[in-house]
Coordinates of N, CA and C and ligand atoms in Angstrom, one line a residue:
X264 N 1.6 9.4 18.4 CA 1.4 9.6 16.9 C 0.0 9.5 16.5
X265 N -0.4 10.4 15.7 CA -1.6 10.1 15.0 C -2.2 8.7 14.4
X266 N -3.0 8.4 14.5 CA -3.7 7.0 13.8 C -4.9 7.5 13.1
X267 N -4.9 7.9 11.9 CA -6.0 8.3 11.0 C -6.1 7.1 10.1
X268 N -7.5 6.8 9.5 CA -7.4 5.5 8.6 C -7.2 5.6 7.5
X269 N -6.2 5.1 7.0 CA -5.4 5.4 5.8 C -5.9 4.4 4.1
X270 N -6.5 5.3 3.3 CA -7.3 4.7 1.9 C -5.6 4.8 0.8
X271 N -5.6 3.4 0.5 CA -4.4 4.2 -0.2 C -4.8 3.4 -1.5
X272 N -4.7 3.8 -3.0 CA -5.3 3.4 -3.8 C -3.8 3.0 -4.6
X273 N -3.9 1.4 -5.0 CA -3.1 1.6 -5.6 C -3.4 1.4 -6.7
X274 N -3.2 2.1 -8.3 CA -3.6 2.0 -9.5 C -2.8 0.8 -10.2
X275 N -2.2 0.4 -10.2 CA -1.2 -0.4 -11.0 C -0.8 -0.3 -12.2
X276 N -1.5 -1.2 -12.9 CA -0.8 -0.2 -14.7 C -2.6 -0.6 -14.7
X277 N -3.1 0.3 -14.4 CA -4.8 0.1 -14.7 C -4.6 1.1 -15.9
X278 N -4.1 2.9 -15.9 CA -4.4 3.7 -16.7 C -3.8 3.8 -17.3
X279 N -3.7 4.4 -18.9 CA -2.5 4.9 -19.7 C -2.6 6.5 -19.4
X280 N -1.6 6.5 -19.6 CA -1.2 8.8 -19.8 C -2.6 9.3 -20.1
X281 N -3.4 9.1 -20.9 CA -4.1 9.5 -21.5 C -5.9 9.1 -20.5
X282 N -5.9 7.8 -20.2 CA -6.6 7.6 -19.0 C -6.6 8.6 -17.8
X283 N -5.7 8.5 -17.1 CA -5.5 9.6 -16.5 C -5.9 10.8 -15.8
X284 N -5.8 11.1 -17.6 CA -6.0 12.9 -17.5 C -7.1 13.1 -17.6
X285 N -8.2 11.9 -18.6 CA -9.6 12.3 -18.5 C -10.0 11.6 -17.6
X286 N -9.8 10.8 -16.3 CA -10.3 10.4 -15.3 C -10.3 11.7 -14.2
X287 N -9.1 12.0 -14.0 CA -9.0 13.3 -13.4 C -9.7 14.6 -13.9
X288 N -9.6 14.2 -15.5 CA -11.1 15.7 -15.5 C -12.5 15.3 -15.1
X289 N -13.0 14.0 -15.2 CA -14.1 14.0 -15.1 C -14.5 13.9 -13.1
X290 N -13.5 13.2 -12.9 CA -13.8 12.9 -11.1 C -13.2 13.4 -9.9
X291 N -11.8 14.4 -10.4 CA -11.0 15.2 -9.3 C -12.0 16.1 -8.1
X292 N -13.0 16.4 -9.1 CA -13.9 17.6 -7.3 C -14.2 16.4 -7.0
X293 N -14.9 15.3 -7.4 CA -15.6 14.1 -6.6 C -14.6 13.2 -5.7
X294 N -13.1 13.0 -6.3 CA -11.9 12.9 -5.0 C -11.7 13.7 -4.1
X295 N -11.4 14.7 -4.3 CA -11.2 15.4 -3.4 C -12.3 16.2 -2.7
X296 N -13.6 15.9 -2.9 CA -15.0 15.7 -1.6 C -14.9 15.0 -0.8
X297 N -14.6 13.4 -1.5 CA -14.9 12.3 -0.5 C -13.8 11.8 0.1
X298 N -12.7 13.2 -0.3 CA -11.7 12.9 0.7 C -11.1 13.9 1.9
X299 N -12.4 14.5 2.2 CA -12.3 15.9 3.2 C -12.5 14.9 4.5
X300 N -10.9 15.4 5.4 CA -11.1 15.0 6.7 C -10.6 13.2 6.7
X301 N -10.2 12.5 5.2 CA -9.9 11.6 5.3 C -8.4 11.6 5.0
X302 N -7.7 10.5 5.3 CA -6.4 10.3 4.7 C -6.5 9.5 2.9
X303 N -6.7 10.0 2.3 CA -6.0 9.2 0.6 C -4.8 9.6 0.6
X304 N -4.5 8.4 -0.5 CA -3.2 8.5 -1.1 C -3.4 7.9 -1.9
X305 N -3.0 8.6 -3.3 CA -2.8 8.1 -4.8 C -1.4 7.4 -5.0
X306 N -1.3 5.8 -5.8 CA -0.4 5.2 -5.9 C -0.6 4.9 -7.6
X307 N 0.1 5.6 -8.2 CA -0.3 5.8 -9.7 C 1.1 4.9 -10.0
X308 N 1.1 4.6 -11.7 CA 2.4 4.6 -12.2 C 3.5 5.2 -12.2
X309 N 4.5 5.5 -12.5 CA 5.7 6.1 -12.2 C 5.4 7.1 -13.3
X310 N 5.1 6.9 -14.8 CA 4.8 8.0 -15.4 C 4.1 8.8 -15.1
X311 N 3.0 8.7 -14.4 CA 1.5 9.6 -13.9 C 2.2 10.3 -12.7
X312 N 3.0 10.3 -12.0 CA 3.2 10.4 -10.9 C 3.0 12.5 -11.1
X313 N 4.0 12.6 -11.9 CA 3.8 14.4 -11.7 C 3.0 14.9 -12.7
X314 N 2.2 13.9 -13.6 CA 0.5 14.8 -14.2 C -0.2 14.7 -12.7
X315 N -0.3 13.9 -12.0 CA -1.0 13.7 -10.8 C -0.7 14.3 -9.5
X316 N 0.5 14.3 -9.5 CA 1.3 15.9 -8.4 C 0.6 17.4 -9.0
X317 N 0.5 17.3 -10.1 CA 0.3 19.1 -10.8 C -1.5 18.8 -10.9
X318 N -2.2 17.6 -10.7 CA -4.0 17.9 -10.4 C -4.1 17.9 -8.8
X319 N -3.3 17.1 -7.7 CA -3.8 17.3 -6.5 C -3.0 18.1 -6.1
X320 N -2.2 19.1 -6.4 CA -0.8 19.8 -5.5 C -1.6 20.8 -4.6
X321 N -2.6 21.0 -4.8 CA -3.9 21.9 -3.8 C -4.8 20.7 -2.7
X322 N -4.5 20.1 -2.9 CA -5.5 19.4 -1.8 C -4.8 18.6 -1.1
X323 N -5.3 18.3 0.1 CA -4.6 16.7 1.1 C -4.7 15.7 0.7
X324 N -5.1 15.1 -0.3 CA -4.6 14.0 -1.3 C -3.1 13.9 -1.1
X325 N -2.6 12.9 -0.7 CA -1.1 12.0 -0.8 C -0.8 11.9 -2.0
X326 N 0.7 11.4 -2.8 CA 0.7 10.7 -3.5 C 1.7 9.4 -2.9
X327 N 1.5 8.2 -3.9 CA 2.7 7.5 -3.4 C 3.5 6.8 -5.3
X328 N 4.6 5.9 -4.7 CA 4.7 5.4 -5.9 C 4.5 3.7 -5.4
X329 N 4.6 2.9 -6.8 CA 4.6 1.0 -6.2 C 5.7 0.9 -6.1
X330 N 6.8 1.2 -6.4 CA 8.0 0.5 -6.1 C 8.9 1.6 -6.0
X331 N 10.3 1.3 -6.0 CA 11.9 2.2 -6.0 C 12.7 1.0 -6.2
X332 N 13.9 2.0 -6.4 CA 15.8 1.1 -6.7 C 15.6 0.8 -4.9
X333 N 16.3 -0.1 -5.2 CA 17.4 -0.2 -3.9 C 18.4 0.8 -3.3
X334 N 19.2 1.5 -4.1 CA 20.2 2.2 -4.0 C 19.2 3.9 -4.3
X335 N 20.1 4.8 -3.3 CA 19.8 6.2 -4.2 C 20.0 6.3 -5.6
X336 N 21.3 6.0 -5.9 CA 21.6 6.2 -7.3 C 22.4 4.8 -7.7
X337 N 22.7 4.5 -8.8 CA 23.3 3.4 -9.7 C 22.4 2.6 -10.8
X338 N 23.4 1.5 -10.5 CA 22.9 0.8 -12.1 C 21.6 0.0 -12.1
X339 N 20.7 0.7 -11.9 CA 19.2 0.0 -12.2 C 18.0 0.0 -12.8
X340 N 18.5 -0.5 -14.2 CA 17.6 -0.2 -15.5 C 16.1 -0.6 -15.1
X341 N 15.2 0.5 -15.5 CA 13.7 0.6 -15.2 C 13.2 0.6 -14.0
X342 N 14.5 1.0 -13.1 CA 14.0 1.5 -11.8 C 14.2 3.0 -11.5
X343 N 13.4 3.4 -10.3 CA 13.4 4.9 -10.1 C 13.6 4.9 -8.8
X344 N 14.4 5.9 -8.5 CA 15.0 6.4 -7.1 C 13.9 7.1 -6.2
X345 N 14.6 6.4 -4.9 CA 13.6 7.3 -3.9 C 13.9 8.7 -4.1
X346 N 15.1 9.3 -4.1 CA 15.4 10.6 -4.2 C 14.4 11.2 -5.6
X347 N 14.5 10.7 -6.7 CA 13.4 11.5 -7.7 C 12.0 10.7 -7.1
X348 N 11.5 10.1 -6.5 CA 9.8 10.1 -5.9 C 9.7 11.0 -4.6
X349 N 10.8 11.9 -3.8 CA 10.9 12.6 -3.3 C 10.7 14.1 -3.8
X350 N 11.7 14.1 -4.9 CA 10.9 15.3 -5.3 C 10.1 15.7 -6.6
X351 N 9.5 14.4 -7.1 CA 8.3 13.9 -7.8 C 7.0 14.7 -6.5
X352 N 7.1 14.4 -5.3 CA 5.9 14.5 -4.8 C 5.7 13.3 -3.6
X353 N 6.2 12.5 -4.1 CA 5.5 11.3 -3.5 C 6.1 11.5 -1.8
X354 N 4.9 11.0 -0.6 CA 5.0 11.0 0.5 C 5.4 9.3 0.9
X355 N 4.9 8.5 0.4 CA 4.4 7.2 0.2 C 4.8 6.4 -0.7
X356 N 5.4 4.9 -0.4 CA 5.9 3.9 -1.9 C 5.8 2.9 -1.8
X357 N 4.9 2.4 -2.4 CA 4.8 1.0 -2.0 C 6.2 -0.7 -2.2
X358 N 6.4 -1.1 -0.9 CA 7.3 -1.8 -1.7 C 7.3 -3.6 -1.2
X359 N 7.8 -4.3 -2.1 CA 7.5 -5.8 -1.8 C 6.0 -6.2 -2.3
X360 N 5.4 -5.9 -2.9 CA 4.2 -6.6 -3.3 C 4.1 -7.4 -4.0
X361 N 3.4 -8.3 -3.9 CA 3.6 -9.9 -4.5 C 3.3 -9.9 -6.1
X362 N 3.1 -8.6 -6.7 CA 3.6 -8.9 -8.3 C 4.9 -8.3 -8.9
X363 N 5.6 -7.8 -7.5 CA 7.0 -8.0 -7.6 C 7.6 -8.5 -7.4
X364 N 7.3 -8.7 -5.9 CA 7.9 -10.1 -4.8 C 8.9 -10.8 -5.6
X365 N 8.5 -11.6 -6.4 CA 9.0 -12.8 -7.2 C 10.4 -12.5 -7.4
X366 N 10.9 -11.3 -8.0 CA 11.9 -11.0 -8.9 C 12.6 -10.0 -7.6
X367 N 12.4 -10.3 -6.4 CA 13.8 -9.6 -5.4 C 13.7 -10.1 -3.9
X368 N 14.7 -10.0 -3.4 CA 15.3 -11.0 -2.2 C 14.6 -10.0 -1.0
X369 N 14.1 -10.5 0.1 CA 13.7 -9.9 1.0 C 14.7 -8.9 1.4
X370 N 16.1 -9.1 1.0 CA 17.1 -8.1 1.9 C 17.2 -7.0 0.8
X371 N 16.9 -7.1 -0.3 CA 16.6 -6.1 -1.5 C 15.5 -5.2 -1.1
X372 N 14.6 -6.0 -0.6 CA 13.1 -5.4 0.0 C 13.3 -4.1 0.9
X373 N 14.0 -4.7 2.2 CA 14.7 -4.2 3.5 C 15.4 -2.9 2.7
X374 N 16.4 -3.1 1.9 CA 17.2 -1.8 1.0 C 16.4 -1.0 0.7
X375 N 15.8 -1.1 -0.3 CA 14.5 -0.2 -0.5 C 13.7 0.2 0.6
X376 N 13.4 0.4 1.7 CA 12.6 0.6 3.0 C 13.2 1.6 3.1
X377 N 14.7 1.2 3.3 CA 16.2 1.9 4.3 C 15.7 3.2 3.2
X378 N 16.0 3.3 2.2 CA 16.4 4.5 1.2 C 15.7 5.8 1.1
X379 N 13.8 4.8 1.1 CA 12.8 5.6 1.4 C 13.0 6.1 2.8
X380 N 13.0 5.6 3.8 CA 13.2 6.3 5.1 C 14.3 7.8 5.0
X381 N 15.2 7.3 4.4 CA 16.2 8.3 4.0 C 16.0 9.3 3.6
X382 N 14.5 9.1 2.6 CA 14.6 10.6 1.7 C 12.8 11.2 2.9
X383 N 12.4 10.6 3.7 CA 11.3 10.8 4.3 C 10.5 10.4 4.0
X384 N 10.4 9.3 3.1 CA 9.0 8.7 2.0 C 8.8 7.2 3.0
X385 N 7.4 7.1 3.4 CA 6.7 6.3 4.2 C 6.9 4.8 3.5
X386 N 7.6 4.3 3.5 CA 7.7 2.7 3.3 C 6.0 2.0 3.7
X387 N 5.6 1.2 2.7 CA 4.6 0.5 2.6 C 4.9 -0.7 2.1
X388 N 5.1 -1.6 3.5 CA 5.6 -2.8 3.2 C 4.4 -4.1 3.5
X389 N 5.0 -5.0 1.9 CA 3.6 -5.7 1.6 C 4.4 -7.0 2.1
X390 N 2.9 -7.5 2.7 CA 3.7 -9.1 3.3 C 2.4 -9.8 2.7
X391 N 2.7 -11.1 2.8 CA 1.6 -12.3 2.9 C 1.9 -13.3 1.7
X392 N 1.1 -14.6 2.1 CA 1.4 -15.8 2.3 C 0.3 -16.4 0.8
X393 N 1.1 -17.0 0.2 CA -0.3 -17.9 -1.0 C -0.4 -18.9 -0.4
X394 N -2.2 -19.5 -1.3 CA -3.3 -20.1 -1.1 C -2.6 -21.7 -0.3
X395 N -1.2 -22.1 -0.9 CA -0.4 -23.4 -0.4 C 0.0 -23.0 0.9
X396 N 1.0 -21.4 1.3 CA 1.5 -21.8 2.1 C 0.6 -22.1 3.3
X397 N -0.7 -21.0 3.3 CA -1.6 -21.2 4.6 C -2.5 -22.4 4.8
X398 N -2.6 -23.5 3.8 CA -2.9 -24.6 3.7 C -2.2 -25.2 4.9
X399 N -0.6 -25.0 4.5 CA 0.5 -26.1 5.2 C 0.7 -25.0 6.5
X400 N -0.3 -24.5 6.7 CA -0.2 -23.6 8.0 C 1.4 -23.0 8.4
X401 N 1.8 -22.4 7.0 CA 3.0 -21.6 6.9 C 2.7 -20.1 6.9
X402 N 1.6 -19.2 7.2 CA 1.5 -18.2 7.1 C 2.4 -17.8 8.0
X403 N 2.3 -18.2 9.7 CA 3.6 -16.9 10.3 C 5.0 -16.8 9.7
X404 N 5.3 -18.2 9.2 CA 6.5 -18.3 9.2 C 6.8 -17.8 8.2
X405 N 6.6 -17.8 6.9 CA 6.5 -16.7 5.5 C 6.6 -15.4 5.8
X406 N 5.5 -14.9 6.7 CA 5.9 -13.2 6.9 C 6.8 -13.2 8.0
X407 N 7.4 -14.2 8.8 CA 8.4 -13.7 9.7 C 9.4 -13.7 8.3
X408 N 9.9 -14.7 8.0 CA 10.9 -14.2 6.7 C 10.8 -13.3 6.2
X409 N 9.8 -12.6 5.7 CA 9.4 -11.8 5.1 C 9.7 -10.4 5.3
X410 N 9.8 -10.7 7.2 CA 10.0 -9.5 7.9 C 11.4 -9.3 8.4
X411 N 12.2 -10.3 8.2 CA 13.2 -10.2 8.9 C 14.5 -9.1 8.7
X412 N 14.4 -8.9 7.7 CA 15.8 -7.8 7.4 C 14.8 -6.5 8.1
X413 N 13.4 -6.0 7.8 CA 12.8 -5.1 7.8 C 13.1 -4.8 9.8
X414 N 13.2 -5.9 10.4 CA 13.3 -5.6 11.3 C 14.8 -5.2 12.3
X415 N 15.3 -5.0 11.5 CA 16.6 -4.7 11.4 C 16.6 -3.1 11.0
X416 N 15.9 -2.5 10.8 CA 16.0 -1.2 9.5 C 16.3 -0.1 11.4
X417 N 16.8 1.0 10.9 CA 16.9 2.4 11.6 C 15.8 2.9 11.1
X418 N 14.3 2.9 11.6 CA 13.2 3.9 11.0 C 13.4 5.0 11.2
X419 N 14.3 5.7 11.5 CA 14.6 7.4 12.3 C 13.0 8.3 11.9
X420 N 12.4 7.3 13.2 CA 11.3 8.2 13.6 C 10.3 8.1 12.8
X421 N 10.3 7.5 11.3 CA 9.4 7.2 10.8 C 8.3 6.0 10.6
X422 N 7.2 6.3 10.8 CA 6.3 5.2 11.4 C 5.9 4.4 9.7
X423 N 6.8 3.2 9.6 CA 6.1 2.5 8.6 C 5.0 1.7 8.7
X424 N 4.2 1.1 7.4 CA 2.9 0.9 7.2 C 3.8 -0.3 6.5
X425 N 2.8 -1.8 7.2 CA 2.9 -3.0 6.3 C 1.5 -3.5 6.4
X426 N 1.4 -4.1 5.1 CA 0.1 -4.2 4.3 C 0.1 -5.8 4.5
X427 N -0.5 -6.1 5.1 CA -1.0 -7.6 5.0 C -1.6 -7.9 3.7
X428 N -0.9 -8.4 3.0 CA -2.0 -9.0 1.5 C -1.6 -10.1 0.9
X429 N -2.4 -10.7 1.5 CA -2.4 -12.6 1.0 C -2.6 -12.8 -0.2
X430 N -1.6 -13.0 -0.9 CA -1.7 -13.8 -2.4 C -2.7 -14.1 -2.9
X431 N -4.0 -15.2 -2.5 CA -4.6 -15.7 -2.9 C -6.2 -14.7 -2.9
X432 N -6.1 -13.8 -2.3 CA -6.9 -12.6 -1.8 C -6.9 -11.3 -3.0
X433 N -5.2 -11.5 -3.5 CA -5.3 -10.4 -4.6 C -6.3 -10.4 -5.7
X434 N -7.0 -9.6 -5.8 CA -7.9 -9.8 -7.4 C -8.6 -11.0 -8.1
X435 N -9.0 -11.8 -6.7 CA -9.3 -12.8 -6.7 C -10.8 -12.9 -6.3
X436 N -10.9 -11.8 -5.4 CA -12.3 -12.1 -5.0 C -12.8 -12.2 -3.4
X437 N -11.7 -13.4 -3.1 CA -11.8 -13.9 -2.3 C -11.3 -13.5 -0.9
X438 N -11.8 -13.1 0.0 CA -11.4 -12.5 0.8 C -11.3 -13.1 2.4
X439 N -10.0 -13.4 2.6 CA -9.9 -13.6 4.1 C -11.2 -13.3 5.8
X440 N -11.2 -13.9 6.4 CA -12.2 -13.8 7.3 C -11.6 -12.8 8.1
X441 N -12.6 -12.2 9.4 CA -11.9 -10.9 10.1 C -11.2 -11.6 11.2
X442 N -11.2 -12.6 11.3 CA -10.2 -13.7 12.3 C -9.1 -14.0 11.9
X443 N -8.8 -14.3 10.1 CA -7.8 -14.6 9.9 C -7.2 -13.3 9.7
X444 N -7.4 -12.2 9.4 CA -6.6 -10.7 9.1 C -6.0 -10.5 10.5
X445 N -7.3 -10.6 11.8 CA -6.4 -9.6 12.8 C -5.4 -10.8 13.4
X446 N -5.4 -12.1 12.9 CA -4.5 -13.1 13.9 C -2.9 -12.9 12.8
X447 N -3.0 -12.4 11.7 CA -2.0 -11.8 11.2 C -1.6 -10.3 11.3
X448 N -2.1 -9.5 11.6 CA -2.1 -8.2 12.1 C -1.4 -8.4 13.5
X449 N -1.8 -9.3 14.4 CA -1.5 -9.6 16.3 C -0.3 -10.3 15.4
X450 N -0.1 -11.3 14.8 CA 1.7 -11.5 14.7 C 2.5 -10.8 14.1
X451 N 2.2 -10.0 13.3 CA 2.9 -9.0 12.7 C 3.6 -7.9 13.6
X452 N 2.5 -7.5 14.7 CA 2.5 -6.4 15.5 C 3.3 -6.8 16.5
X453 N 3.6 -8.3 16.4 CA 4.0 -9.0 18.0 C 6.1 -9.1 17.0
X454 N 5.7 -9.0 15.9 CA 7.3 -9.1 15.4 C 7.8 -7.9 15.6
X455 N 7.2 -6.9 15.6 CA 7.9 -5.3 15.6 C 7.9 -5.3 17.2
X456 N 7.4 -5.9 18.1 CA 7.8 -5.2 19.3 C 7.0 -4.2 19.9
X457 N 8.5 -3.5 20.1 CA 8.5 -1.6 20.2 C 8.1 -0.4 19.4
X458 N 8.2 -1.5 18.1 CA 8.2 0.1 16.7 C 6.4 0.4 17.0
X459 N 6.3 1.5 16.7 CA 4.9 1.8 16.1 C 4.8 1.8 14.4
X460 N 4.3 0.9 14.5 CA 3.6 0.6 13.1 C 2.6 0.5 12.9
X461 N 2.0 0.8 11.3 CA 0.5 0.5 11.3 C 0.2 -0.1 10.3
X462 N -1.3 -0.6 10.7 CA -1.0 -2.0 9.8 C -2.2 -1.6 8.5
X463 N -2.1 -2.0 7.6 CA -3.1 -2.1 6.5 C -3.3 -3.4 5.9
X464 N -4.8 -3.5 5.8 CA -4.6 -4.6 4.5 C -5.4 -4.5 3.7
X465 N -4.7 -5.6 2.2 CA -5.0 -5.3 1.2 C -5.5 -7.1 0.4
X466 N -6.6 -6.7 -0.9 CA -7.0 -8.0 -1.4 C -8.4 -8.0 -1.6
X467 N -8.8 -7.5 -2.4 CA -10.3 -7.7 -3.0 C -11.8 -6.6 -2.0
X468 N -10.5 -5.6 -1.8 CA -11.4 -4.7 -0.9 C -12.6 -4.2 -2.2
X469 N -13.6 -4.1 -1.7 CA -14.8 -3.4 -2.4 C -15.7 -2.9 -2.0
X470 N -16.8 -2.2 -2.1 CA -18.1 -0.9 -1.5 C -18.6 -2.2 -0.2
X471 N -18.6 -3.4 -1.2 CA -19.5 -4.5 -0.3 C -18.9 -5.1 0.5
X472 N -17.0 -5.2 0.5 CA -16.7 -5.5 1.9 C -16.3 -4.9 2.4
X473 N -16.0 -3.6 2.3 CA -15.2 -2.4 3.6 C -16.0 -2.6 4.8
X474 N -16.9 -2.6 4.3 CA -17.4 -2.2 6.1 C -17.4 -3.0 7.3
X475 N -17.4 -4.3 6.6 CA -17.3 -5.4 7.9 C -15.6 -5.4 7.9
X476 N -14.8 -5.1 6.9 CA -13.4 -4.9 7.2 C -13.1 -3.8 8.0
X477 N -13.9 -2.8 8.4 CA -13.7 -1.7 9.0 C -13.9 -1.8 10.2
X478 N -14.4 -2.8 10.8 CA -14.9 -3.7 12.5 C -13.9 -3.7 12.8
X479 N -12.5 -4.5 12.3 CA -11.4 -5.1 12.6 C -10.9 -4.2 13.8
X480 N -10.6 -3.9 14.9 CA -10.0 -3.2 15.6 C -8.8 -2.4 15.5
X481 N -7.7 -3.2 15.4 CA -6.4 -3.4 15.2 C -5.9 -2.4 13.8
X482 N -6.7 -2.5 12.7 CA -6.6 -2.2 11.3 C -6.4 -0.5 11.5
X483 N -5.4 -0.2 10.5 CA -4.8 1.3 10.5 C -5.8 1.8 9.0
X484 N -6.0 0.9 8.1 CA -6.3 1.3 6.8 C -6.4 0.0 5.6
X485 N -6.9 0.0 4.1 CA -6.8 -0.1 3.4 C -5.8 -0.1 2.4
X486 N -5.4 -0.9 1.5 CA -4.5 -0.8 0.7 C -5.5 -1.3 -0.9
X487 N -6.3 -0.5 -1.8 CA -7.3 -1.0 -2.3 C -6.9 -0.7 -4.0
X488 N -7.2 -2.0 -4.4 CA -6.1 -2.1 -6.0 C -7.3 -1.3 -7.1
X489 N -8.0 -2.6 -7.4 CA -9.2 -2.6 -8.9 C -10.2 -1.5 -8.5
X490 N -10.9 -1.9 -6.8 CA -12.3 -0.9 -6.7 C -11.4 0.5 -6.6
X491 N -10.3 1.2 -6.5 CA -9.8 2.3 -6.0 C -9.8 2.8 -7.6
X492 N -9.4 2.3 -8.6 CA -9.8 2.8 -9.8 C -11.4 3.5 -10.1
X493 N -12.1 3.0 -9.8 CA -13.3 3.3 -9.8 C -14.0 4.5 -8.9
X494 N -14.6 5.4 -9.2 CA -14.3 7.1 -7.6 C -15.6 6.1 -7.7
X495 N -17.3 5.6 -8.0 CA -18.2 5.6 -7.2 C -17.9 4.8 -6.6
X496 N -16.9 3.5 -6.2 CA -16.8 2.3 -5.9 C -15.5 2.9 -4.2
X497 N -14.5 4.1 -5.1 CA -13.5 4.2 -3.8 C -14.3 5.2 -3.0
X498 N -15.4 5.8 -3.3 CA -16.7 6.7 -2.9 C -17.1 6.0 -1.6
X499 N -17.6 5.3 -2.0 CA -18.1 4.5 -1.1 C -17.6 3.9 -0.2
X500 N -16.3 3.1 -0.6 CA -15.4 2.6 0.5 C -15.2 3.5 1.0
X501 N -15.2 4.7 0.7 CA -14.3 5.9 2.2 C -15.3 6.7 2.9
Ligands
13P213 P1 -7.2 -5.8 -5.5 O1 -7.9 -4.8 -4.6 O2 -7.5 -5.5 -6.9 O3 -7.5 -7.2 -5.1 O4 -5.7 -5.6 -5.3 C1 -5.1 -5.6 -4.0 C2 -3.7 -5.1 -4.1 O5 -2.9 -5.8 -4.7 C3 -3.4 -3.8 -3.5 O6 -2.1 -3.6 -3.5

């Protein structure tokens, strides 16, 4: 399988509709320069998703989405099917991240993985541990929970992406040392076994830490929230 390093930007509710459209008028040739020969992937809101399919639908720009249902279809108010981010565009979806986490069961998590595999959309699964549990030296055991249904799943051939991103790392500033990333990257990688997976991580990436993050060996890619908003700031990182 290929191993290209993977920039994946996730926007969160940074833009409105209208953000957007003039960020994309002013910076689209400047994205899609500094992303010749690289892997991006745009992780917009669910609304942006097809203004942002109809500005990159010519370039190797990805898109992805942050979340999906569980189910292809049924009862789930203010959720969106992998099957419509399939043919929205989306390659990529992010799922389990810790400003969701809260409000669904890991085996909910696992469901959503299953669904996206189903429709061919790259599961991007978020794991990691807050500022208490790694205190009480509960980090493996959090993301083995964390990982357990996932490890269970039929990837039929699809190589999923889990994003190491520690709680206390999100938007915080504060950023994990390159000892503690790859000793969670080496157990993560040691729970899957057999599968090929790649690993990403995410939490206060910026111009001024990528590059010593970029040392890490092991590391598949980036998962980059606040600086990825910013093109001279995701410029740089990439
Ligand atoms: P920040 O890069 O803003 O810390 O966010 C990280 C993140 O949550 C990416 O999913």
């Amino acid at each position: 399988m290929i191993k290209e390093f993977l920039y994946i930007a996730n926007w969160k509710a940074y833009f409105t509709h209208n953000e957007v459209s003039t960020w994309m008028t002013q910076y689209k040739n400047q994205l899609v320069s500094l992303s010749v020969n690289k892997s991006v992937v745009i992780c917009p809101s669910f609304t942006e998703i097809t203004t942002i399919n109809a500005w990159l639908k010519d370039t190797d720009i990805k898109l992805g989405a942050q979340d999906c249902a569980p189910e292809l279809t049924g009862a789930y108010t203010g959720q969106v099917s992998a099957s419509s981010l399939k043919e929205l565009g989306c390659d990529y979806c992010i799922i389990g991240h810790s400003e969701q986490r809260n409000h669904q069961s890991d085996g909910i998590i696992a469901d959503k993985a299953q669904v996206l595999i189903s429709q061919g959309i790259t599961p991007i699964i978020c794991v990691g541990e807050t500022h208490e549990q790694r205190e009480a030296l509960q980090t493996n055991q959090v993301i083995k929970n964390q990982l357990e249904s996932i490890l269970k799943l039929n990837m039929n051939n699809l190589q999923p992406i889990i994003a190491y991103e520690p709680i206390w790392a999100i938007g915080t500033g504060i950023l994990p040392t390159n000892t503690q990333i790859i000793k969670a990257i080496d157990f993560i990688k040691s729970c899957f076994e057999s599968t090929d997976i790649r690993m990403i991580y995410g939490g206060s990436i910026t111009s001024e830490t990528s590059e010593a993050l970029k040392e890490i060996e092991n590391l598949d890619g980036f998962l980059i929230g606040k600086a990825s908003t910013d093109i001279q700031e995701l410029e740089k990182i990439v």
